[in-house]
XYZ file of C-alpha atoms in Angstrom:
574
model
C -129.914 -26.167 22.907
C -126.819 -25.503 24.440
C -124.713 -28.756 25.442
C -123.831 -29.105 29.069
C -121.492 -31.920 31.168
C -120.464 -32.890 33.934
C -117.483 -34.191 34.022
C -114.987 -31.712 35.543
C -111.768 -33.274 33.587
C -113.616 -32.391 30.447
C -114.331 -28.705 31.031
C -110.935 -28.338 32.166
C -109.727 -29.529 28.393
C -112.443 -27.414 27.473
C -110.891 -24.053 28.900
C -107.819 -25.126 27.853
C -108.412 -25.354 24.387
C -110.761 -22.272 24.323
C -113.668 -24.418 23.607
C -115.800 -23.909 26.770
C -119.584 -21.946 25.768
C -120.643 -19.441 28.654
C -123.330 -21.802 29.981
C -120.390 -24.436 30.292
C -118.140 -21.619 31.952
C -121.358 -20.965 34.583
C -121.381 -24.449 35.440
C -117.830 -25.150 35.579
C -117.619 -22.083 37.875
C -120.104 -23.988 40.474
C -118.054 -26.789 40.504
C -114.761 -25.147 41.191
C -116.252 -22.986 43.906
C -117.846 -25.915 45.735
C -115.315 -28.548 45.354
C -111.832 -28.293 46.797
C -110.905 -31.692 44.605
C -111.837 -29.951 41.434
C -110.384 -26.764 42.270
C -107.067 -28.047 43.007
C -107.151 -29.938 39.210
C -108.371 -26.849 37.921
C -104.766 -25.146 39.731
C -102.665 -27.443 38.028
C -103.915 -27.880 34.825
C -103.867 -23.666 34.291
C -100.317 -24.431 35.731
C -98.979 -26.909 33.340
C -100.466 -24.970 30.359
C -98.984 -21.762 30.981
C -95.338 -23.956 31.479
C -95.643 -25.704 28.520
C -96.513 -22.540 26.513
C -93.724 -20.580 27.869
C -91.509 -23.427 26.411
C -92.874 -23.300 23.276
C -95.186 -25.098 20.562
C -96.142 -28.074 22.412
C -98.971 -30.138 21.811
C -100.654 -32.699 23.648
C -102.384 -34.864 21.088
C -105.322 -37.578 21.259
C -104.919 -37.932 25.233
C -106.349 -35.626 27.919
C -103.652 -34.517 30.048
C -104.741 -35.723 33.537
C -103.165 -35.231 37.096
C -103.366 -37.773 39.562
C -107.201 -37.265 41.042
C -106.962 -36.175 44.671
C -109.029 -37.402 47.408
C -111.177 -35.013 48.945
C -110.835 -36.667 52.212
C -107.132 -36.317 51.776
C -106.439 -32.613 50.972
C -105.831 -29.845 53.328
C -105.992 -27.303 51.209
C -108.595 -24.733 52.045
C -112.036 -24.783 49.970
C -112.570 -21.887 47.085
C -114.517 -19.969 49.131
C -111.740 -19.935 51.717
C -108.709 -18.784 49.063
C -111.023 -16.143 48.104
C -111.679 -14.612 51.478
C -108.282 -14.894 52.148
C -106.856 -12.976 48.805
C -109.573 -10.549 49.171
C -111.791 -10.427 51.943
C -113.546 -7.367 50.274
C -113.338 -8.550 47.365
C -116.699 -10.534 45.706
C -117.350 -13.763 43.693
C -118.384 -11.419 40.811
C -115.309 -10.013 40.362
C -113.692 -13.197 39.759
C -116.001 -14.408 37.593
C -115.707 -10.709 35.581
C -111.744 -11.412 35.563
C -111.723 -15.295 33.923
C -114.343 -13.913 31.444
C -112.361 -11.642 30.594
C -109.232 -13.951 30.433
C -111.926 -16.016 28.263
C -112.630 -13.498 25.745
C -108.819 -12.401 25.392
C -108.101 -16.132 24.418
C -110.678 -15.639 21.879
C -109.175 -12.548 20.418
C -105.547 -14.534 19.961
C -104.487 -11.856 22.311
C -104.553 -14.757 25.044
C -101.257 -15.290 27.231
C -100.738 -18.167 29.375
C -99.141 -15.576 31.963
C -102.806 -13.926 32.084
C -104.027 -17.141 32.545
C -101.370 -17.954 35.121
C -102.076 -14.195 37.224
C -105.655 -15.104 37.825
C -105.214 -18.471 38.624
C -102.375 -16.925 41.146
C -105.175 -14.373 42.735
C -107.356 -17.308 42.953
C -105.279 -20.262 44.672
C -102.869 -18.741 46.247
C -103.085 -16.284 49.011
C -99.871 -14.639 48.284
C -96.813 -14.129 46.192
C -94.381 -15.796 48.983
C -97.267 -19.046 48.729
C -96.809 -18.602 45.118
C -93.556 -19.180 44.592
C -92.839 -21.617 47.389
C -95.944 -24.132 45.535
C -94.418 -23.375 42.357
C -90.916 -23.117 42.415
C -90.678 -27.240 42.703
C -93.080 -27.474 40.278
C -91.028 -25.628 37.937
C -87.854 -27.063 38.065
C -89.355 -30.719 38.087
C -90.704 -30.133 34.426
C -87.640 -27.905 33.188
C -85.543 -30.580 34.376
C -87.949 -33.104 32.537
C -88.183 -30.951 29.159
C -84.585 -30.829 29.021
C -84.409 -34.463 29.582
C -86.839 -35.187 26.767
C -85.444 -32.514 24.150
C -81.789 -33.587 24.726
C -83.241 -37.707 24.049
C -85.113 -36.610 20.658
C -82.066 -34.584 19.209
C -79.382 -37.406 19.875
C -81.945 -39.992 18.264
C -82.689 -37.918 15.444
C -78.839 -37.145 15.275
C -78.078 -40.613 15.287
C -80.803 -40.894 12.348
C -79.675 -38.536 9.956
C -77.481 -39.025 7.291
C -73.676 -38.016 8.014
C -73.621 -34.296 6.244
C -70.673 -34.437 3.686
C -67.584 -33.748 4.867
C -65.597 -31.395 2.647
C -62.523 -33.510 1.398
C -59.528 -31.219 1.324
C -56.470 -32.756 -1.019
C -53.807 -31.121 -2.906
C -53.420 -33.454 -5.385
C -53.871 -37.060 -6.634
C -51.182 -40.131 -7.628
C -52.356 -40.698 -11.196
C -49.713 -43.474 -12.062
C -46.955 -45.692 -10.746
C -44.121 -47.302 -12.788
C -42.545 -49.849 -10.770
C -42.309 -47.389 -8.435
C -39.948 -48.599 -5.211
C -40.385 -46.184 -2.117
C -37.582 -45.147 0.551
C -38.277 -46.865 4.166
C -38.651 -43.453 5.796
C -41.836 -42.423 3.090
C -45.205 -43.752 2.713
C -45.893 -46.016 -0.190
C -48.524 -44.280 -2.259
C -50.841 -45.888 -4.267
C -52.471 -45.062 -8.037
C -55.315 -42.974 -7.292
C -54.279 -42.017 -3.614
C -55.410 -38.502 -2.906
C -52.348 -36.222 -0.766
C -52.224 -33.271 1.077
C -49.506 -31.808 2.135
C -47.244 -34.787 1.423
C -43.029 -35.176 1.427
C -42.825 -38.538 -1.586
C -39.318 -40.178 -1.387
C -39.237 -42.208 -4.305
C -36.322 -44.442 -4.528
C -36.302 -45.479 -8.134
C -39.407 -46.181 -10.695
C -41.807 -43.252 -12.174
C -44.192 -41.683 -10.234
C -47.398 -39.138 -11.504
C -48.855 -36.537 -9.525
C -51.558 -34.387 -10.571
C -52.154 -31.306 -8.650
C -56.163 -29.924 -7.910
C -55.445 -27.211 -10.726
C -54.616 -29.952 -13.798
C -50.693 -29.062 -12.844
C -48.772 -32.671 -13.349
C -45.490 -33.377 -12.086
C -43.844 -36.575 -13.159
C -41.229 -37.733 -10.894
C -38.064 -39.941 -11.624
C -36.570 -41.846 -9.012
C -34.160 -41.557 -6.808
C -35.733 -37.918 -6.192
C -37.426 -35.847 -2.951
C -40.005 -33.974 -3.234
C -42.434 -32.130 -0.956
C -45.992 -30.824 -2.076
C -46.146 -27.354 0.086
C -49.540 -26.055 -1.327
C -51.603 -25.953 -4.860
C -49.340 -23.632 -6.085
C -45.798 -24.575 -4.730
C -43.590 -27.893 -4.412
C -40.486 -28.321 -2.986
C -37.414 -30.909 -4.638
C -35.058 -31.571 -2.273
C -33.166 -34.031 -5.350
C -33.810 -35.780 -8.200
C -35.657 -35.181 -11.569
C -39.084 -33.874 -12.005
C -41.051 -32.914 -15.299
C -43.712 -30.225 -14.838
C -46.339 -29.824 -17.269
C -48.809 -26.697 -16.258
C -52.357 -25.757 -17.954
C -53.541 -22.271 -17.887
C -54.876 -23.358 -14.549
C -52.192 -23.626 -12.782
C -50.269 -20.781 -14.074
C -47.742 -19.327 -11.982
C -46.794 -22.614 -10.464
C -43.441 -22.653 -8.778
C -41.286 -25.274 -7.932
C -38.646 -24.335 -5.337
C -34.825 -26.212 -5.398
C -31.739 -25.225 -2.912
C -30.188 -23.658 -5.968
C -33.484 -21.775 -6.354
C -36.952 -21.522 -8.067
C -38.402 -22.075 -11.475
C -41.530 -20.038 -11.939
C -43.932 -21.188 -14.798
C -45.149 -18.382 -16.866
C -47.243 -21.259 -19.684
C -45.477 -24.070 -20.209
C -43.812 -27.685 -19.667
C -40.502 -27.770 -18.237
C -38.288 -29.764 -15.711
C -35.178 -29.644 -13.333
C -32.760 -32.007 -12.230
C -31.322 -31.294 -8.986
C -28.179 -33.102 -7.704
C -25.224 -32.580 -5.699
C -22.490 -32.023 -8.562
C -24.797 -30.169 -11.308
C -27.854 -29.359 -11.505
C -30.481 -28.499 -14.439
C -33.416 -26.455 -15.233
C -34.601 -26.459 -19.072
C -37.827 -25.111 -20.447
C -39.443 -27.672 -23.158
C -42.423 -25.263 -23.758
C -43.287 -22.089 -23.485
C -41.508 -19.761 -20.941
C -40.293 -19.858 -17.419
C -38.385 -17.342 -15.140
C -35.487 -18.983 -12.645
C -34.405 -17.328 -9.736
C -31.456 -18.226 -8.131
C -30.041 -18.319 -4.585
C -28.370 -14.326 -5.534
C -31.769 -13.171 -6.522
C -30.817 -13.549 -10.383
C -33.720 -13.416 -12.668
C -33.124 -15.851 -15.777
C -36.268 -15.919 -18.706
C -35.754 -19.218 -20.576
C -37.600 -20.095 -23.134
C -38.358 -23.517 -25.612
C -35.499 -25.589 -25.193
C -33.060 -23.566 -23.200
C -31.365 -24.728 -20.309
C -29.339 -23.823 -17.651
C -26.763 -25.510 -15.594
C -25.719 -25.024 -11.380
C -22.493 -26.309 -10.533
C -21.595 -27.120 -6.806
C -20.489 -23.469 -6.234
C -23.780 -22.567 -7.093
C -22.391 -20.952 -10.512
C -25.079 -20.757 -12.982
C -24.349 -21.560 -16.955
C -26.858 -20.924 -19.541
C -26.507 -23.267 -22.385
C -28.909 -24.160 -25.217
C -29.529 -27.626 -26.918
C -31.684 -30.913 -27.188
C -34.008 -31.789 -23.948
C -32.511 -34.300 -21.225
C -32.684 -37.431 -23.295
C -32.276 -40.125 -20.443
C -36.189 -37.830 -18.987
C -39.593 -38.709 -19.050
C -42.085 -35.666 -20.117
C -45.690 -36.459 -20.004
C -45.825 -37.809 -23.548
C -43.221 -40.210 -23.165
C -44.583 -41.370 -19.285
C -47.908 -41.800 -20.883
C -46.750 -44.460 -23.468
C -44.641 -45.916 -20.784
C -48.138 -46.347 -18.655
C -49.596 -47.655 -21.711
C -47.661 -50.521 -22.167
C -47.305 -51.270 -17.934
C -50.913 -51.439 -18.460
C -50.962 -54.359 -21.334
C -48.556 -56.214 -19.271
C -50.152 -55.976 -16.341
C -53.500 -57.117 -17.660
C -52.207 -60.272 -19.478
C -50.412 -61.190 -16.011
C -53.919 -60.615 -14.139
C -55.580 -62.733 -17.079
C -53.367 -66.108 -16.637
C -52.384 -65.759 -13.097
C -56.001 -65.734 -12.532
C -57.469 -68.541 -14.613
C -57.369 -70.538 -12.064
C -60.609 -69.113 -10.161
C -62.405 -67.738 -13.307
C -62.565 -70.703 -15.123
C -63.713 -72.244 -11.430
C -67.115 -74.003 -11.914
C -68.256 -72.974 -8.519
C -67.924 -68.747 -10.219
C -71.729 -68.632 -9.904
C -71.036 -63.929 -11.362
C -68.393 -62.506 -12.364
C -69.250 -58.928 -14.101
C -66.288 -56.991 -15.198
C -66.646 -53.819 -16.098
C -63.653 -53.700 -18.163
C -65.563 -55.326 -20.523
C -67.871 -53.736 -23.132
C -71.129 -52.428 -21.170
C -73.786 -50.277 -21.432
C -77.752 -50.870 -19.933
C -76.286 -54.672 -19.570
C -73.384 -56.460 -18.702
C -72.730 -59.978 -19.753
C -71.932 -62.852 -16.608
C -68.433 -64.009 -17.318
C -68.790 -66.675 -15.301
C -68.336 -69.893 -17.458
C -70.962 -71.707 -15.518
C -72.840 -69.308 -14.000
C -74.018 -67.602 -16.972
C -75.911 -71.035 -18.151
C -78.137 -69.892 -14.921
C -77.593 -65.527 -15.230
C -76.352 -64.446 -18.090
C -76.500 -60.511 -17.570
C -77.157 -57.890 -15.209
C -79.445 -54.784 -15.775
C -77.531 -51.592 -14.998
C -79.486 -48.535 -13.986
C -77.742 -44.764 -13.650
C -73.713 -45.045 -13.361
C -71.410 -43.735 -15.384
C -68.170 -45.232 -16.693
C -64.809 -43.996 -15.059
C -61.510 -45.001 -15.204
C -60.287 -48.242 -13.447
C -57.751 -49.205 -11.405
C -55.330 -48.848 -14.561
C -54.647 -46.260 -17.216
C -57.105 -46.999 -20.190
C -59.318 -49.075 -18.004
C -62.936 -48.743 -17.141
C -64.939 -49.387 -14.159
C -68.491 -48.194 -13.136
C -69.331 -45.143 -10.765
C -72.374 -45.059 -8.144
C -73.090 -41.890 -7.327
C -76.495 -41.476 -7.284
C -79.385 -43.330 -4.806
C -81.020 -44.669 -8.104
C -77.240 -46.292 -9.419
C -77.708 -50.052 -9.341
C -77.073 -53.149 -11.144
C -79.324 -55.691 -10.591
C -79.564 -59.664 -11.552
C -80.975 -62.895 -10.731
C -79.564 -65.933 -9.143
C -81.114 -69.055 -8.174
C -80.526 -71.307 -5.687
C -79.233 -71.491 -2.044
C -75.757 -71.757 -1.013
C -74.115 -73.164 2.528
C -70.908 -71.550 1.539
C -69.949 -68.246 -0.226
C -67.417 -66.015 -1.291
C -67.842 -62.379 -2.519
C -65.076 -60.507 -3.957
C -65.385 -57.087 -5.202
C -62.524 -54.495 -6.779
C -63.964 -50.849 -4.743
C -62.592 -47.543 -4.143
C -64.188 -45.265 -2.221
C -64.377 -41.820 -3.713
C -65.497 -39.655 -0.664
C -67.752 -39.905 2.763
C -68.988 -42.705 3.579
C -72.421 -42.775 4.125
C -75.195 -44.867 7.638
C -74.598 -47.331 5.030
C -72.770 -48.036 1.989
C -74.207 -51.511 -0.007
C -72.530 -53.217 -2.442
C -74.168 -56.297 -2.453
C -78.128 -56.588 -1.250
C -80.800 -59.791 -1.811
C -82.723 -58.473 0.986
C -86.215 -56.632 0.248
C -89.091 -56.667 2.669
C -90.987 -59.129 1.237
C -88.601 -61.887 1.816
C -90.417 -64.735 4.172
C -87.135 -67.124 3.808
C -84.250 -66.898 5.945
C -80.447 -66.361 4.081
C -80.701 -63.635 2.245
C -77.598 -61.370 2.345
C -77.193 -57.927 3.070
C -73.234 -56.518 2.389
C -72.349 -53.328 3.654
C -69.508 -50.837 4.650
C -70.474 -48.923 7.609
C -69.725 -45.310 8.325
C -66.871 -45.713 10.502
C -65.118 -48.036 8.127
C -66.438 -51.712 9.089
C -67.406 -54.657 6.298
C -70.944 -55.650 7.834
C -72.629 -58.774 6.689
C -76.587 -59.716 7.626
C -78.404 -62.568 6.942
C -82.047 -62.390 7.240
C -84.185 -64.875 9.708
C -87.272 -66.131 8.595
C -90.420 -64.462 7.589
C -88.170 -61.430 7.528
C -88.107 -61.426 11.546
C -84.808 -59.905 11.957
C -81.405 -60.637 11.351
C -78.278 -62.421 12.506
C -75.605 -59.422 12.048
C -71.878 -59.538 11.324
C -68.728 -57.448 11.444
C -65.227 -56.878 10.662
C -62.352 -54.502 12.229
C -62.103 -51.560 10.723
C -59.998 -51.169 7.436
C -61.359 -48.070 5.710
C -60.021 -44.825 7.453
C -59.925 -41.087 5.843
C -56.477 -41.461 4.190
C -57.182 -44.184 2.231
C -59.761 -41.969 0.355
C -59.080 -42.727 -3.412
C -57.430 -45.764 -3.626
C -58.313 -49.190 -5.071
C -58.558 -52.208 -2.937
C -59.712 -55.965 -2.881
C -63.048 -56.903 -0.772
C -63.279 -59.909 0.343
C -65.845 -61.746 2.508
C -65.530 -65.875 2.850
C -68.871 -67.469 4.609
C -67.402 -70.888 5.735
C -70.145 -73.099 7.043
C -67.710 -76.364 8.109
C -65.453 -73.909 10.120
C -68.086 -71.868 11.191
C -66.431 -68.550 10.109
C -67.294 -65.530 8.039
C -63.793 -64.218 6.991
C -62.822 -60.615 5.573
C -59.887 -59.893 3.466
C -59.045 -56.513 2.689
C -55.975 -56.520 -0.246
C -55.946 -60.589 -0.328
C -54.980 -59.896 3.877
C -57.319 -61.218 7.126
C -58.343 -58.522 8.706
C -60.430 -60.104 11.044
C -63.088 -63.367 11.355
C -66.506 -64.023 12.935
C -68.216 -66.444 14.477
C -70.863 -67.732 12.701
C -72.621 -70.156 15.108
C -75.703 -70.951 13.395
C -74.852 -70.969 9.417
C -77.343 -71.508 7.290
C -78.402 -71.768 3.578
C -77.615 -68.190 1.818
C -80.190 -67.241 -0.688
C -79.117 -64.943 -4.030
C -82.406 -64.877 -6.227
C -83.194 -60.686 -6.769
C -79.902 -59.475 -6.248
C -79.071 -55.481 -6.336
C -75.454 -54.216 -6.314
C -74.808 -50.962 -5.380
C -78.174 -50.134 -3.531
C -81.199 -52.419 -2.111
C -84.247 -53.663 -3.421
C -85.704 -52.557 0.531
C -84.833 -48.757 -0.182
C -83.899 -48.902 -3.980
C -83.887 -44.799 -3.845
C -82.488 -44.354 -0.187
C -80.234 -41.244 0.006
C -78.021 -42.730 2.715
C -77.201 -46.403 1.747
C -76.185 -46.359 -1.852
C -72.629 -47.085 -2.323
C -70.855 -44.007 -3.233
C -67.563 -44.831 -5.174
C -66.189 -46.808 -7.872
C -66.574 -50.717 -8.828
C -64.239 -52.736 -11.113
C -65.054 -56.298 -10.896
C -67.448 -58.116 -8.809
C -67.719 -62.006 -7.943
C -69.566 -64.646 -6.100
C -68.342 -67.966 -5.406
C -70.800 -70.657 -4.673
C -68.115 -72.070 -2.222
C -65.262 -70.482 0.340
C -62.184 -69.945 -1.170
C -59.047 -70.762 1.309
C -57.068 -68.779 2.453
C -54.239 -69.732 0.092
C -56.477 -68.869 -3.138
C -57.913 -65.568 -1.961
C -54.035 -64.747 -1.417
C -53.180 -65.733 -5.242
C -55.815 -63.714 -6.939
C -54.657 -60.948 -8.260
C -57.469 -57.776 -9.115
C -55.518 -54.623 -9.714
């Protein structure tokens, strides 16, 4: 038995879909020719679906796509029977009904087109081309003008969604080491482990290390001028500079006013001054060209010497004693490094023997799947950390070590108990590349949390420290945030995070380098919870691809307290 219905909305969505049986078609046909109401549905319906086809793959799911119903008593528009005789007065019923069968059967076939569609609804409901257009030109541009509307609001949202694509990071080289390196007022002060472009370093006195993308190293001794022009070339206006070049780099040339030492395999360095200047070899080969377009091949330990008048002097003998090559800067970085780290050790006993150190994990220390609490309370409470993923990479000194997250699954995670009305986090960072939505170092939030306090702590894309706290029953969160401190030159380089939650002031504080950057108000502190405690990622989204932290950690702390002012300034990290 063949099922029939009545309701006119239904055959419509019947047609439409290409679900409507020829005894349905017979009966919808009736209705259409004998009711102006359901005709004029019929119109729009055929209209909208050839529209939304034209635009595309488009579906309507679950709901019945429904125009506002029309009262009969209302419309003017002539009856079927009347658009008919006025198309076609010749023309029958049974031709109609032959054409939409025929439409029918081609939707059947997949050889259906809503413009088919659209031409016999056309010949049906309106009497001519000029009526046409004039009933559906406003139609038209109402839903282009809505499509647009709706296509330009889903790709901003699912812009603002997706993950920042990585940026490609284009340096020429990196500051591998300072020795009390003291920088002219008209230059930049670079940092260990700041990445440069195309960078002019005026080094007033103190030993500087610059390692080019290609393994090229040039080691410069201060007072000395030099400009990085591209991978290949640097410029030294004065000074002394040691050049040590790997089969990498070969072919490196370093241009002086006197004129330019090309490396051909091999370590060698110039000193360029006013009164006379020097080029000798140390290994290997180079050719020198001078200002005259003389060609001089020096090899191990041969020098030559530019007086004033630009005369050159070839001379032979023992390398520059009073120089630095890489063998003798890297022994000299060796011991900066012990000294520095037995400063950092007493000048900051003062807060790591504090009782209120609830973690301390330094990854200077021996680690491997664990790391050991250094805290000298604390640990009674936590004495390790699980790490998952990382990888060890140098610190913030030569021969030190600090951890890498690079991956969503690189964590370290631990337990705390307790709640706290005041705390202080401090962690040693550097940021590596792009940042990503989200970049956690320091998470006890997890869905499952029903008590309020737990801490979420976060640098943003765009540079920000961001602190949350969690509200009850995991209903939201009160949100915090600092200026911005973290901009694309600063790529590389070691700092000092610091955020202070001070409940009797009301103030969350971040220090960036021991220095306020900026304060919050925190109007309605309350009890911050550790327990579960992931750094590096969140227990929430433990594998999500755009909130891990991507960069490099070398000590970590938590303070069950707010340091002042005064003792964030005296700790010393790097």
């Amino acid at each position: 038995m063949t099922k029939t219905t009545d309701d006119p909305d239904l055959l419509i969505a019947h047609y439409l879909s290409d679900s409507l049986t020829d005894v349905q078609a017979e009966q919808f046909l009736a209705l259409v020719t004998s009711n102006a109401e359901i005709a004029g549905r019929f119109r729009d319906n055929i209209l909208i679906d050839f529209l939304l086809q034209e635009q595309g793959e488009i579906q309507i799911k679950e709901e019945k796509f429904r125009l506002a119903s029309r009262s009969t008593a209302e419309s003017s528009e002539p009856s079927w029977d009347e658009l008919v005789r006025l198309q076609n007065a010749e023309r029958p019923i049974s031709a109609i009904v032959e054409e939409y069968r025929q439409a029918k059967a081609a939707r059947r076939a997949n050889l259906y087109s809503a413009k088919t569609v659209l031409r016999f609804a056309q010949k049906c409901f309106w009497p001519s081309r000029h009526d046409f257009e004039e009933s559906v030109a406003p139609v038209v541009t109402l839903l282009v003008v809505l499509l647009v509307l709706v296509t330009t609001t889903f790709v901003i949202i699912e812009h603002s969604l997706r993950p920042e694509p990585r940026e490609r990071i284009t340096t020429l080289a990196r500051v591998n080491e300072t020795i009390d390196a003291v920088w002219e007022k008209s230059s930049p002060s670079y940092k260990r482990g700041q990445l440069v472009n195309s960078s002019s370093f005026r080094l007033q006195s103190g030993l500087v290390q610059l390692e080019m993308n290609n393994g090229t190293t040039l080691i410069l001794e201060g007072p000395a001028e030099l400009t990085l022009s591209d991978a290949m070339n640097a410029f030294c206006q004065s000074g002394k500079v040691s050049v040590h070049v790997p089969k990498a780099g070969h072919g490196y040339e370093l241009d002086t006013p006197f004129g330019s030492v090309i490396d051909r395999g091999t370590e060698f360095f110039v000193d360029v001054s006013d009164a006379t200047s020097t080029v000798q070899t140390v290994k290997g080969k180079i050719d020198f060209i001078s200002s005259a377009n003389e060609i001089f091949s020096l090899f191990a330990n041969q020098t030559i010497k530019i007086d004033a008048e630009k005369a050159i002097k070839p001379t032979s003998g023992a390398i520059h004693n009073s120089y630095y090559n890489k063998t003798a800067f890297d022994l000299k970085v060796q011991e900066q490094t012990k000294e520095i780290l037995h400063e950092r050790t007493e000048s900051n006993a003062f807060l790591t023997d504090d009782p209120s150190l609830l973690v301390r994990f330094s990854f200077n220390e021996p680690w491997r799947k664990t790391i050991d609490n250094l805290a000298p309370e604390g640990r009674k409470l936590c004495p390790s950390a699980q790490i998952t993923g990382t990888k060890k990479v140098e610190g913030s000194l030569a021969n030190t070590t600090a951890v890498q997250f690079s991956d969503a699954k690189d964590k370290l995670q631990f337990y705390y108990p307790g709640q706290y009305n005041d705390l202080t986090v401090v962690a040693v960072v550097k940021l590596d590349g792009n940042l990503h939505l989200d970049n956690i170092l320091l998470s006890s939030w997890n869905n499952d949390n029903e008590q309020a306090g737990h801490l979420l702590w976060q640098i943003t894309r765009l540079g920000f420290l961001k602190v949350q706290l969690s509200k009850k029953d995991n209903f939201g969160s009160d949100a915090y945030e600092s200026a911005q401190f973290y901009r694309k030159p600063t790529r590389g380089i070691w700092c000092c995070l610091t955020v202070v939650f001070d409940s009797q002031q009301k103030k969350i504080r971040y220090y960036v380098d021991n220095r306020v950057i900026s304060t919050s108000d925190w109007d309605n502190p309350q009890p911050i919870v550790l327990g579960d405690t992931v750094i590096g990622n969140t227990l929430e989204r433990a594998t999500a691809t755009d909130r891990y932290f991507n960069g490099c950690m070398e000590e970590i702390m938590i303070f069950g307290r707010a340091l002042s002012e005064t003792e964030v300034r005296r700790y010393k990290l790097y």
